[in-house]
Short mmCIF file of C-alpha atoms in Angstrom, two decimals:
data_model
loop_
_atom_site.label_atom_id
_atom_site.label_comp_id
_atom_site.label_asym_id
_atom_site.label_seq_id
_atom_site.Cartn_x
_atom_site.Cartn_y
_atom_site.Cartn_z
CA SER A 1 0.05 -0.04 -0.17
CA SER A 2 3.01 2.25 0.36
CA ASN A 3 2.46 5.24 -2.22
CA ILE A 4 -0.85 3.65 -3.62
CA ALA A 5 -2.13 7.19 -4.04
CA GLY A 6 0.57 8.15 -6.56
CA PHE A 7 -0.62 4.80 -9.04
CA TYR A 8 -4.37 6.62 -8.90
CA GLY A 9 -2.43 9.60 -10.05
CA GLN A 10 -0.76 7.91 -12.91
CA ILE A 11 -3.98 6.65 -13.97
CA GLY A 12 -5.36 9.58 -13.85
CA VAL A 13 -2.40 11.44 -15.95
CA LEU A 14 -3.33 8.92 -18.43
CA PHE A 15 -6.67 9.33 -18.78
CA ASN A 16 -5.82 13.22 -18.99
CA SER A 17 -3.72 12.46 -22.06
CA VAL A 18 -6.45 10.95 -24.00
CA GLY A 19 -8.53 13.80 -23.48
CA ASN A 20 -10.71 11.88 -20.53
CA LYS A 21 -11.07 14.62 -17.81
CA GLN A 22 -13.52 13.16 -16.34
CA LYS A 23 -11.87 10.36 -15.03
CA TRP A 24 -8.94 12.48 -14.48
CA ILE A 25 -10.38 14.34 -12.01
CA GLN A 26 -11.90 11.20 -10.68
CA TYR A 27 -8.87 9.89 -10.05
CA THR A 28 -7.12 12.95 -9.03
CA ILE A 29 -9.63 13.13 -6.32
CA THR A 30 -9.38 9.33 -4.86
CA GLU A 31 -5.49 9.85 -4.73
CA ASN A 32 -5.87 13.28 -3.14
CA ASN A 33 -8.59 11.78 -0.62
CA LEU A 34 -5.61 8.60 0.25
CA ALA A 35 -2.77 10.81 0.67
CA LYS A 36 -4.83 12.77 3.23
CA LYS A 37 -6.01 9.77 4.94
CA ASN A 38 -2.01 8.07 5.67
CA GLU A 39 1.28 9.60 4.91
CA LYS A 40 2.19 6.46 3.86
CA TYR A 41 -0.26 6.28 1.20
CA GLY A 42 1.40 9.70 -0.29
CA ASP A 43 4.55 11.48 1.14
CA PHE A 44 5.21 14.89 0.74
CA TYR A 45 6.11 15.40 -2.64
CA ARG A 46 3.25 13.13 -3.79
CA ARG A 47 0.79 15.47 -2.11
CA MET A 48 2.31 18.54 -3.46
CA ASP A 49 1.89 16.66 -7.14
CA ILE A 50 -1.87 16.33 -6.58
CA LEU A 51 -2.06 19.53 -5.64
CA ASN A 52 -0.34 20.83 -8.91
CA GLU A 53 -2.55 18.22 -10.91
CA LEU A 54 -5.76 19.86 -8.72
CA GLY A 55 -4.53 22.87 -9.75
CA ALA A 56 -3.92 21.64 -13.72
CA TYR A 57 -7.56 20.36 -13.71
CA TYR A 58 -9.55 23.50 -12.64
CA LEU A 59 -7.04 25.68 -14.68
CA SER A 60 -8.01 23.91 -17.71
CA GLU A 61 -12.17 24.63 -16.92
CA HIS A 62 -11.41 28.49 -16.50
CA ASP A 63 -12.08 27.91 -12.85
CA PHE A 64 -9.54 30.38 -11.69
CA GLU A 65 -10.69 30.62 -8.21
CA THR A 66 -10.05 27.17 -7.29
CA ALA A 67 -7.29 26.63 -9.19
CA THR A 68 -5.55 29.82 -7.75
CA LYS A 69 -6.55 28.06 -4.42
CA TYR A 70 -4.62 24.66 -4.77
CA TYR A 71 -1.51 26.73 -6.68
CA ASP A 72 -1.59 29.04 -3.61
CA THR A 73 -1.46 26.12 -0.95
CA LEU A 74 1.38 24.57 -3.20
CA HIS A 75 3.45 27.30 -2.89
CA THR A 76 2.65 28.01 0.94
CA GLN A 77 3.58 24.21 1.46
CA SER A 78 6.69 24.16 -0.37
CA ILE A 79 8.15 27.77 0.65
CA LYS A 80 7.48 26.09 4.52
CA ASN A 81 9.41 22.80 3.61
CA ASP A 82 12.17 24.48 1.46
CA TYR A 83 11.27 22.70 -1.92
CA LYS A 84 11.87 24.72 -4.65
CA VAL A 85 10.47 22.24 -7.66
CA GLY A 86 7.03 22.97 -6.08
CA ILE A 87 7.60 26.44 -5.59
CA THR A 88 9.12 27.40 -9.00
CA VAL A 89 6.25 25.07 -10.67
CA SER A 90 2.99 27.12 -8.20
CA LEU A 91 4.49 30.48 -9.75
CA SER A 92 4.76 29.41 -13.28
CA SER A 93 1.36 27.66 -12.85
CA LEU A 94 -0.60 30.97 -11.00
CA ILE A 95 0.84 33.11 -14.49
CA PRO A 96 -1.65 31.87 -17.14
CA ILE A 97 -4.39 32.83 -14.28
CA LEU A 98 -3.13 35.98 -13.87
CA LYS A 99 -2.58 36.81 -17.70
CA GLU A 100 -6.40 36.16 -18.49
CA GLN A 101 -7.25 39.01 -15.58
CA LYS A 102 -4.50 41.44 -17.41
CA LYS A 103 -2.32 41.35 -14.49
CA TYR A 104 1.08 41.77 -16.80
CA SER A 105 2.60 43.36 -14.13
CA GLU A 106 2.30 41.02 -11.04
CA ALA A 107 2.70 38.12 -13.68
CA LEU A 108 5.71 39.28 -14.30
CA ILE A 109 7.28 39.37 -10.94
CA LEU A 110 6.18 35.87 -10.80
CA ALA A 111 7.87 35.05 -13.92
CA LYS A 112 11.12 36.77 -12.45
CA GLN A 113 11.10 34.63 -9.39
CA ALA A 114 10.31 31.30 -10.71
CA LEU A 115 13.29 32.09 -13.24
CA LYS A 116 15.59 33.32 -10.38
CA LEU A 117 14.63 29.88 -8.41
CA SER A 118 14.91 27.55 -11.67
CA GLU A 119 18.65 28.85 -12.25
CA SER A 120 19.57 28.47 -8.32
CA VAL A 121 18.67 24.44 -8.86
CA LYS A 122 20.06 24.65 -11.98
CA ASN A 123 16.91 23.12 -14.29
CA VAL A 124 17.69 23.96 -17.68
CA TYR A 125 14.49 23.47 -19.47
CA ARG A 126 12.47 25.59 -16.33
CA ILE A 127 15.06 28.39 -16.86
CA LEU A 128 14.51 28.45 -20.79
CA THR A 129 10.37 28.01 -20.24
CA ASN A 130 10.38 30.91 -17.51
CA MET A 131 12.73 32.74 -19.84
CA ILE A 132 10.25 32.57 -22.52
CA GLU A 133 7.23 33.06 -20.44
CA LYS A 134 8.92 36.23 -19.15
CA ALA A 135 9.53 37.69 -22.67
CA ARG A 136 6.08 37.33 -23.89
CA LEU A 137 4.85 39.26 -20.55
CA GLU A 138 7.88 41.80 -21.21
CA LEU A 139 6.06 42.31 -24.90
CA LEU A 140 2.58 42.67 -23.11
CA LEU A 141 3.59 45.45 -21.63
CA SER A 142 5.24 46.91 -24.20
CA GLN A 143 8.98 46.21 -23.41
CA LYS A 144 10.47 45.31 -26.34
CA ASN A 145 14.47 45.75 -26.46
CA ILE A 146 13.91 44.13 -23.22
CA ALA A 147 11.88 40.89 -24.62
CA GLU A 148 14.76 41.13 -26.93
CA LYS A 149 17.72 40.36 -24.82
CA THR A 150 15.75 37.77 -22.92
CA LEU A 151 14.93 35.75 -26.02
CA LEU A 152 18.41 36.09 -27.46
CA GLU A 153 19.52 34.52 -24.35
CA ALA A 154 17.33 32.11 -24.01
CA ASN A 155 17.98 31.07 -28.05
CA ASN A 156 21.36 30.51 -27.03
CA ILE A 157 20.45 27.92 -24.14
CA ALA A 158 17.69 26.46 -26.79
CA LEU A 159 20.48 26.13 -29.14
CA LYS A 160 23.22 24.62 -26.71
CA PHE A 161 20.98 22.20 -25.44
CA ASN A 162 18.76 21.25 -27.82
CA PHE A 163 15.42 22.47 -27.34
CA PRO A 164 13.68 22.38 -31.02
CA ASN A 165 9.94 23.07 -29.99
CA GLU A 166 11.53 26.28 -27.81
CA MET A 167 13.49 27.04 -30.22
CA ILE A 168 10.33 27.64 -32.65
CA THR A 169 8.65 29.68 -30.17
CA ILE A 170 11.45 32.04 -29.74
CA ASN A 171 12.56 32.25 -33.42
CA ASN A 172 8.38 33.07 -34.09
CA LEU A 173 8.76 35.82 -31.07
CA LEU A 174 11.93 37.30 -32.28
CA SER A 175 11.05 37.71 -35.95
CA ASP A 176 8.12 39.37 -34.69
CA ILE A 177 9.96 42.31 -32.18
CA TYR A 178 12.12 42.87 -35.58
CA ALA A 179 9.25 43.73 -38.00
CA ASP A 180 7.82 46.03 -35.27
CA LYS A 181 11.09 47.88 -35.45
CA GLY A 182 11.05 47.52 -39.04
CA ASN A 183 14.28 45.74 -39.22
CA TYR A 184 12.77 43.64 -41.82
CA LYS A 185 16.27 41.82 -42.48
CA LYS A 186 16.31 40.33 -39.20
CA ALA A 187 12.45 39.75 -39.12
CA TYR A 188 13.11 37.46 -42.35
CA THR A 189 16.10 35.70 -41.01
CA TYR A 190 14.45 34.71 -38.07
CA GLN A 191 11.46 33.43 -39.60
CA LYS A 192 12.94 31.36 -42.24
CA LYS A 193 14.50 29.72 -38.84
CA TYR A 194 11.52 29.27 -37.71
CA GLU A 195 9.88 27.97 -40.72
CA LYS A 196 12.64 25.56 -41.31
CA LEU A 197 12.34 24.14 -37.54
CA SER A 198 8.59 24.07 -38.04
CA ASP A 199 8.55 21.97 -41.27
CA SER A 200 11.63 19.82 -39.93
CA LEU A 201 9.60 19.07 -36.90
CA LYS A 202 6.28 18.44 -38.56
CA SER A 203 8.80 15.91 -41.18
CA ILE A 204 9.40 13.91 -37.71
CA GLU A 205 6.09 13.98 -36.68
CA SER A 206 4.64 12.64 -39.81
CA LYS A 207 7.52 9.44 -40.00
CA LYS A 208 5.96 8.96 -36.07
CA ASN A 209 2.88 8.62 -37.46
CA ILE A 210 3.65 6.49 -40.56
CA ALA A 211 5.41 3.90 -38.50
CA GLU A 212 2.41 4.19 -35.68
CA LEU A 213 0.38 3.64 -38.53
CA ASP A 214 2.25 0.60 -40.11
CA THR A 215 2.43 -1.26 -36.58
CA LYS A 216 -1.16 -1.08 -36.34
CA TYR A 217 -1.47 -2.07 -40.16
CA GLN A 218 0.97 -4.97 -38.95
CA SER A 219 -0.93 -5.90 -36.26
CA GLU A 220 -4.32 -5.95 -37.71
CA LEU A 221 -2.83 -8.54 -40.55
CA LYS A 222 -1.51 -10.88 -38.17
CA ASP A 223 -5.19 -10.49 -35.60
CA THR A 224 -6.58 -11.14 -39.30
CA LYS A 225 -4.26 -14.37 -39.99
CA ILE A 226 -5.13 -15.58 -36.40
CA ASN A 227 -8.93 -15.09 -36.77
CA SER A 228 -8.93 -16.84 -40.45
CA LEU A 229 -6.94 -19.90 -38.81
CA HIS A 230 -9.23 -19.90 -35.68
CA HIS A 231 -11.98 -20.49 -38.02
CA GLU A 232 -10.44 -23.05 -40.23
CA ASN A 233 -9.47 -25.05 -37.18
CA LEU A 234 -13.54 -25.03 -36.09
CA ALA A 235 -14.36 -26.12 -39.78
CA LYS A 236 -12.07 -28.95 -40.00
CA GLN A 237 -13.26 -29.72 -36.29
CA GLU A 238 -16.80 -29.67 -37.41
#
């Protein structure tokens, strides 16, 4: 029964990944009830994960009040236990809520805090995503020069550690910035990089889809042969 809550949570996450939100929240609530009932069923880190998952569910339902409640609890508990990952996640998760409410200045403060924490634990991916979020907020606040600087730094990290999806976002944002500034040469350069990366990832995705379909097709052929043999055997027996 040790950490049994975690297994319910994993099932919930899988249901979410296939778009079944009803089962997602159902299993997450079961996970939460178990973790609250007995510490053996879900340790501190599991409970923090549950708070994040509940926040994510209500955020997806646009219930910002309930989502904020769970993220605030995650933030408070993480600070209390010096859990830096939990603090960073809670700050990052509150940003889209503040953006929906058009509280861009408040959201930028959180983005800066999240970035600082990510740097302190040397989490490269979170550093990168926090920088992109920070740049987006700087653009919303008409801080184009600062956003440009942030994105160029983020681009260096994305190139160094090979994060293609993030590079696509960065190139797209930089292209828009340079177009607004009237620097069409740079805008064109970053637009071409954006298109090249997008096409490359689409090609990879396409190959994956073809491979997946081929696997399904081969599996279907195998099943057809098995059924055919089964019917032949039945006919022989009769």
